[in-house]
mmCIF file with all atom_site columns, C-alpha atoms in Angstrom:
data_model
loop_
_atom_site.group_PDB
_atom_site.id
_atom_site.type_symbol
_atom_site.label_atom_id
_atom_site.label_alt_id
_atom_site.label_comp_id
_atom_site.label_asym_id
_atom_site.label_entity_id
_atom_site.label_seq_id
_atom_site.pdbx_PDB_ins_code
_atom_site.Cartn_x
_atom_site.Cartn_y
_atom_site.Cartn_z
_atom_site.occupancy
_atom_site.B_iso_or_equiv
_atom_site.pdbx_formal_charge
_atom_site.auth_seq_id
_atom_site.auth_comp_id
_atom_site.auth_asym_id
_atom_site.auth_atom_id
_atom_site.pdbx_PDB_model_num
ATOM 1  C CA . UNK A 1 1  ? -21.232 5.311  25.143  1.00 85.00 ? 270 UNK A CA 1
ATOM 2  C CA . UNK A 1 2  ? -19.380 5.080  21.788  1.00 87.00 ? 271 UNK A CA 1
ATOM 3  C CA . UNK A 1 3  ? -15.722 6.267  22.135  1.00 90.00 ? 272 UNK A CA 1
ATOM 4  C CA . UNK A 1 4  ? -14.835 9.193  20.734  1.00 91.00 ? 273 UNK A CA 1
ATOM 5  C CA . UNK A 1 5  ? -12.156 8.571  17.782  1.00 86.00 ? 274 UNK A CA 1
ATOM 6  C CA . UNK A 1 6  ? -9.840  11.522 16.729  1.00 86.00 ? 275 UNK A CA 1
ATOM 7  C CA . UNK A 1 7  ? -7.925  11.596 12.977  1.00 75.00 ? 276 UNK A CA 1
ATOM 8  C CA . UNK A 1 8  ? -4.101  10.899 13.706  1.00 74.00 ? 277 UNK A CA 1
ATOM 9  C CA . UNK A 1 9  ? -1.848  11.892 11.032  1.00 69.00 ? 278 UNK A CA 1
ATOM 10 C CA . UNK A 1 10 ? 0.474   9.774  9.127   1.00 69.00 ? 279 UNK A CA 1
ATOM 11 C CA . UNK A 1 11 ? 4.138   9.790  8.773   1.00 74.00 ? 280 UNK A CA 1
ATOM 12 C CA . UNK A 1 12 ? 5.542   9.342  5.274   1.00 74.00 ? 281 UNK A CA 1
ATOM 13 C CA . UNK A 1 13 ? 4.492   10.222 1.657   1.00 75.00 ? 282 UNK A CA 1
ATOM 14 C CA . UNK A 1 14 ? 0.813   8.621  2.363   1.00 76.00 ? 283 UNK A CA 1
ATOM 15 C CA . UNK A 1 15 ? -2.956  10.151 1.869   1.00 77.00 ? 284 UNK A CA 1
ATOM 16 C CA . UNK A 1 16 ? -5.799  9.430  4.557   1.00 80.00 ? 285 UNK A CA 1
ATOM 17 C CA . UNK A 1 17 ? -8.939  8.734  2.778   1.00 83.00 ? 286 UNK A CA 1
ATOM 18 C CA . UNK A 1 18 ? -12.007 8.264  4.736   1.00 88.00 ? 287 UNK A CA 1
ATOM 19 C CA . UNK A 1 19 ? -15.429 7.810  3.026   1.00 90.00 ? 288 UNK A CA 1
ATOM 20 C CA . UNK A 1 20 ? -19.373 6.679  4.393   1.00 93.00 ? 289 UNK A CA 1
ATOM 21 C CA . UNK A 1 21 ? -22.635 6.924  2.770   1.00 96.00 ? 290 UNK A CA 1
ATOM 22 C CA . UNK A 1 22 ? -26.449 7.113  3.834   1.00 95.00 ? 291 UNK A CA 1
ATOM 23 C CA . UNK A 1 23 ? -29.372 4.809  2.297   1.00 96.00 ? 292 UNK A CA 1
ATOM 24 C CA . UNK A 1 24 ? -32.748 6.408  1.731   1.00 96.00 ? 293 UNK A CA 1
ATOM 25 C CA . UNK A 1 25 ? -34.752 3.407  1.437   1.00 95.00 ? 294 UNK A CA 1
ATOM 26 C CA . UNK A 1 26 ? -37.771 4.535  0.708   1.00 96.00 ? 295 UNK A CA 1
ATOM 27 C CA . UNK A 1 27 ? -36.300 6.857  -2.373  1.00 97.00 ? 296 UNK A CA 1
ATOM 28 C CA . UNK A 1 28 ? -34.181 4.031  -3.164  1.00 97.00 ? 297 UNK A CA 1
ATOM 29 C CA . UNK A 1 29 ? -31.264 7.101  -3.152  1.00 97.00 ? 298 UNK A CA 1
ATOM 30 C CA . UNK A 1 30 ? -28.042 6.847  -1.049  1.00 97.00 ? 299 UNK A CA 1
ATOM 31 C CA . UNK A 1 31 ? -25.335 9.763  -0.618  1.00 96.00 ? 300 UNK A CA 1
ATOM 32 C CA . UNK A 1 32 ? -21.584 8.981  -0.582  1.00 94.00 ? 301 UNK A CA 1
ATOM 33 C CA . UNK A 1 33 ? -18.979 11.525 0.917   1.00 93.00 ? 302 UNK A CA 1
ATOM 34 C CA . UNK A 1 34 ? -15.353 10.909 0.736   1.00 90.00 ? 303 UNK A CA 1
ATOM 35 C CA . UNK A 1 35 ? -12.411 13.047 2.483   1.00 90.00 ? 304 UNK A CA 1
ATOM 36 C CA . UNK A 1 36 ? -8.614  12.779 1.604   1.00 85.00 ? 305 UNK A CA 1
ATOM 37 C CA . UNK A 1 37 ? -5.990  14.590 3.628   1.00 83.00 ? 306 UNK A CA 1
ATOM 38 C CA . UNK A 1 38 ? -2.002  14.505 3.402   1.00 81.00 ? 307 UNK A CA 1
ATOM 39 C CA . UNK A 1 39 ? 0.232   13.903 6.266   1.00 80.00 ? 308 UNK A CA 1
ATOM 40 C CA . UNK A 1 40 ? 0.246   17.022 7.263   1.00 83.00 ? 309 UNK A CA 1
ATOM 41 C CA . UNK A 1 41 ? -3.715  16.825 7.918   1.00 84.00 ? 310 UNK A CA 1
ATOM 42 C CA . UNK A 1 42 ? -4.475  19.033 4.986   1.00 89.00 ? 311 UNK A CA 1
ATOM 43 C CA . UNK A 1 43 ? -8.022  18.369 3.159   1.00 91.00 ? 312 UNK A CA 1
ATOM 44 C CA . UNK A 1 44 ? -6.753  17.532 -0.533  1.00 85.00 ? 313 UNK A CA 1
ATOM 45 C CA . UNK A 1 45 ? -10.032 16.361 -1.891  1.00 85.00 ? 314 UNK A CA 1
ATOM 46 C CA . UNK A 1 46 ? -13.805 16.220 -0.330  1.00 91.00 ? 315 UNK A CA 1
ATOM 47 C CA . UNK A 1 47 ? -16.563 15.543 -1.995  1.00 89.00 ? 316 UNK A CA 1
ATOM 48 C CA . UNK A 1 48 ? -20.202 14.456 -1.817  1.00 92.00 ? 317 UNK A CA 1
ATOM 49 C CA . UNK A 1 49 ? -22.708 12.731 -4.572  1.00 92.00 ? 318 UNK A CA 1
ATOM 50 C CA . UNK A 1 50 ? -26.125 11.271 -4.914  1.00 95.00 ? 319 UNK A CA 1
ATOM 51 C CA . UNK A 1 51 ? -27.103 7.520  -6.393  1.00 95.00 ? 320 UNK A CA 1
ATOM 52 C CA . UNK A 1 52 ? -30.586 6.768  -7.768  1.00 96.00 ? 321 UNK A CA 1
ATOM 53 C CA . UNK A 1 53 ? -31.817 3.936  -8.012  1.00 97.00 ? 322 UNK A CA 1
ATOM 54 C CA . UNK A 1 54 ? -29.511 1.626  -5.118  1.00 97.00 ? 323 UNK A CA 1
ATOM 55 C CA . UNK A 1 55 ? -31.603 -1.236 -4.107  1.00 97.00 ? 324 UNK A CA 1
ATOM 56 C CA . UNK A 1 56 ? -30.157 -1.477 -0.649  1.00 97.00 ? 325 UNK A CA 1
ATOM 57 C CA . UNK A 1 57 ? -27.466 -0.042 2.519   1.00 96.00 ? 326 UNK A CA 1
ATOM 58 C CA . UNK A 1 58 ? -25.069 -2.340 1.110   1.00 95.00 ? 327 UNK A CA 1
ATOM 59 C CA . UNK A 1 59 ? -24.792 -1.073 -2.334  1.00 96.00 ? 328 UNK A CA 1
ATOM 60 C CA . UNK A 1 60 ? -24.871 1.711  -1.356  1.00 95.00 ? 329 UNK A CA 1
ATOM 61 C CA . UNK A 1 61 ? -21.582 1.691  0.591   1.00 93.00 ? 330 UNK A CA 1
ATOM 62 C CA . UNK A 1 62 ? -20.042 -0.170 -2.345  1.00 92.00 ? 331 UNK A CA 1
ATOM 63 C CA . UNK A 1 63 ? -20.583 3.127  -4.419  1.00 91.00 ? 332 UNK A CA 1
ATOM 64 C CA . UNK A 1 64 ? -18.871 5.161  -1.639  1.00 90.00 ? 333 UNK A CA 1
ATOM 65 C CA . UNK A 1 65 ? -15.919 2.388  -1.894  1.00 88.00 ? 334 UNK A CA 1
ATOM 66 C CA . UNK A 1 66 ? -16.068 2.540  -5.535  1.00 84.00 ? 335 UNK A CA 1
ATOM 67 C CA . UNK A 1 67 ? -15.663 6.662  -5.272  1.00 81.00 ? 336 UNK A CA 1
ATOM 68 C CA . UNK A 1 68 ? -12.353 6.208  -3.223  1.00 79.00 ? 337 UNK A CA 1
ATOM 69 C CA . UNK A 1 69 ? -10.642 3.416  -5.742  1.00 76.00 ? 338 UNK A CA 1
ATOM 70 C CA . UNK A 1 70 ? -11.631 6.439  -8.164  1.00 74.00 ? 339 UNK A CA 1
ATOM 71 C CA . UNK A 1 71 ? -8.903  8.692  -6.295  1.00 66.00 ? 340 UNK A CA 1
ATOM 72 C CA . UNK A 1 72 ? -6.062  9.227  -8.061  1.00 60.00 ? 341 UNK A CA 1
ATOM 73 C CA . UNK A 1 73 ? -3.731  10.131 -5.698  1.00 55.00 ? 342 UNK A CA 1
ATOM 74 C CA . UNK A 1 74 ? -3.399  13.858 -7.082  1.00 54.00 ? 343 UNK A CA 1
ATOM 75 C CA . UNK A 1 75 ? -6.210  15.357 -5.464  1.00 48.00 ? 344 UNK A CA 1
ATOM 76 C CA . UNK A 1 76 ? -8.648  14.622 -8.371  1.00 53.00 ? 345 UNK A CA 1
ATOM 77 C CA . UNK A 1 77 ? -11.569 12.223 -7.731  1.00 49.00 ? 346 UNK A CA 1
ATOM 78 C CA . UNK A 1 78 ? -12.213 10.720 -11.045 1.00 47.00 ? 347 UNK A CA 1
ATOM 79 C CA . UNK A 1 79 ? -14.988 9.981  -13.574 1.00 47.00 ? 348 UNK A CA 1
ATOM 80 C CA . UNK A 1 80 ? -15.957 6.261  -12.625 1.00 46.00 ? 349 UNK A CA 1
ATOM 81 C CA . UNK A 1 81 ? -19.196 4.193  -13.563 1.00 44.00 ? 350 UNK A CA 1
ATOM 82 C CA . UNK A 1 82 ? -20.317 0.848  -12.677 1.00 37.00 ? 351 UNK A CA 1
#
């Protein structure tokens, strides 16, 4: 079986930020999600969004990448394009 992995929280002045996406092949759609808690394991920013047009899985979790360098670091996910 897969192991089971629990969030740990940091120590210092640092933000978690975890992100993933799904591929919908045949809509050539994908769905990125990104979470970003404090130290203290508090949820300062989730969020979720949809992609047209992504040709494949791996595009699609560069978009959920790009999302993240979007983060600002103040709990605001900003406007980014590619």
């Amino acid at each position: 079986g897969v192991p089971e992995v629990r969030w740990q929280p940091l120590v210092g002045p640092f933000v978690k930020v975890n992100f993933d996406a799904s591929f919908l092949s045949h809509s050539r759609q994908s769905y990125s999600g990104i979470i970003v808690r404090n130290v203290e394991s508090l949820v300062l920013e989730a969020s979720i969004q949809m992609h047209s047009n992504v040709p494949n899985a791996f595009v699609a979790e560069v978009l959920a990448f790009f999302r993240v360098v979007c983060f600002d670091g103040r709990s605001r996910v900003h406007a980014c394009y590619c």
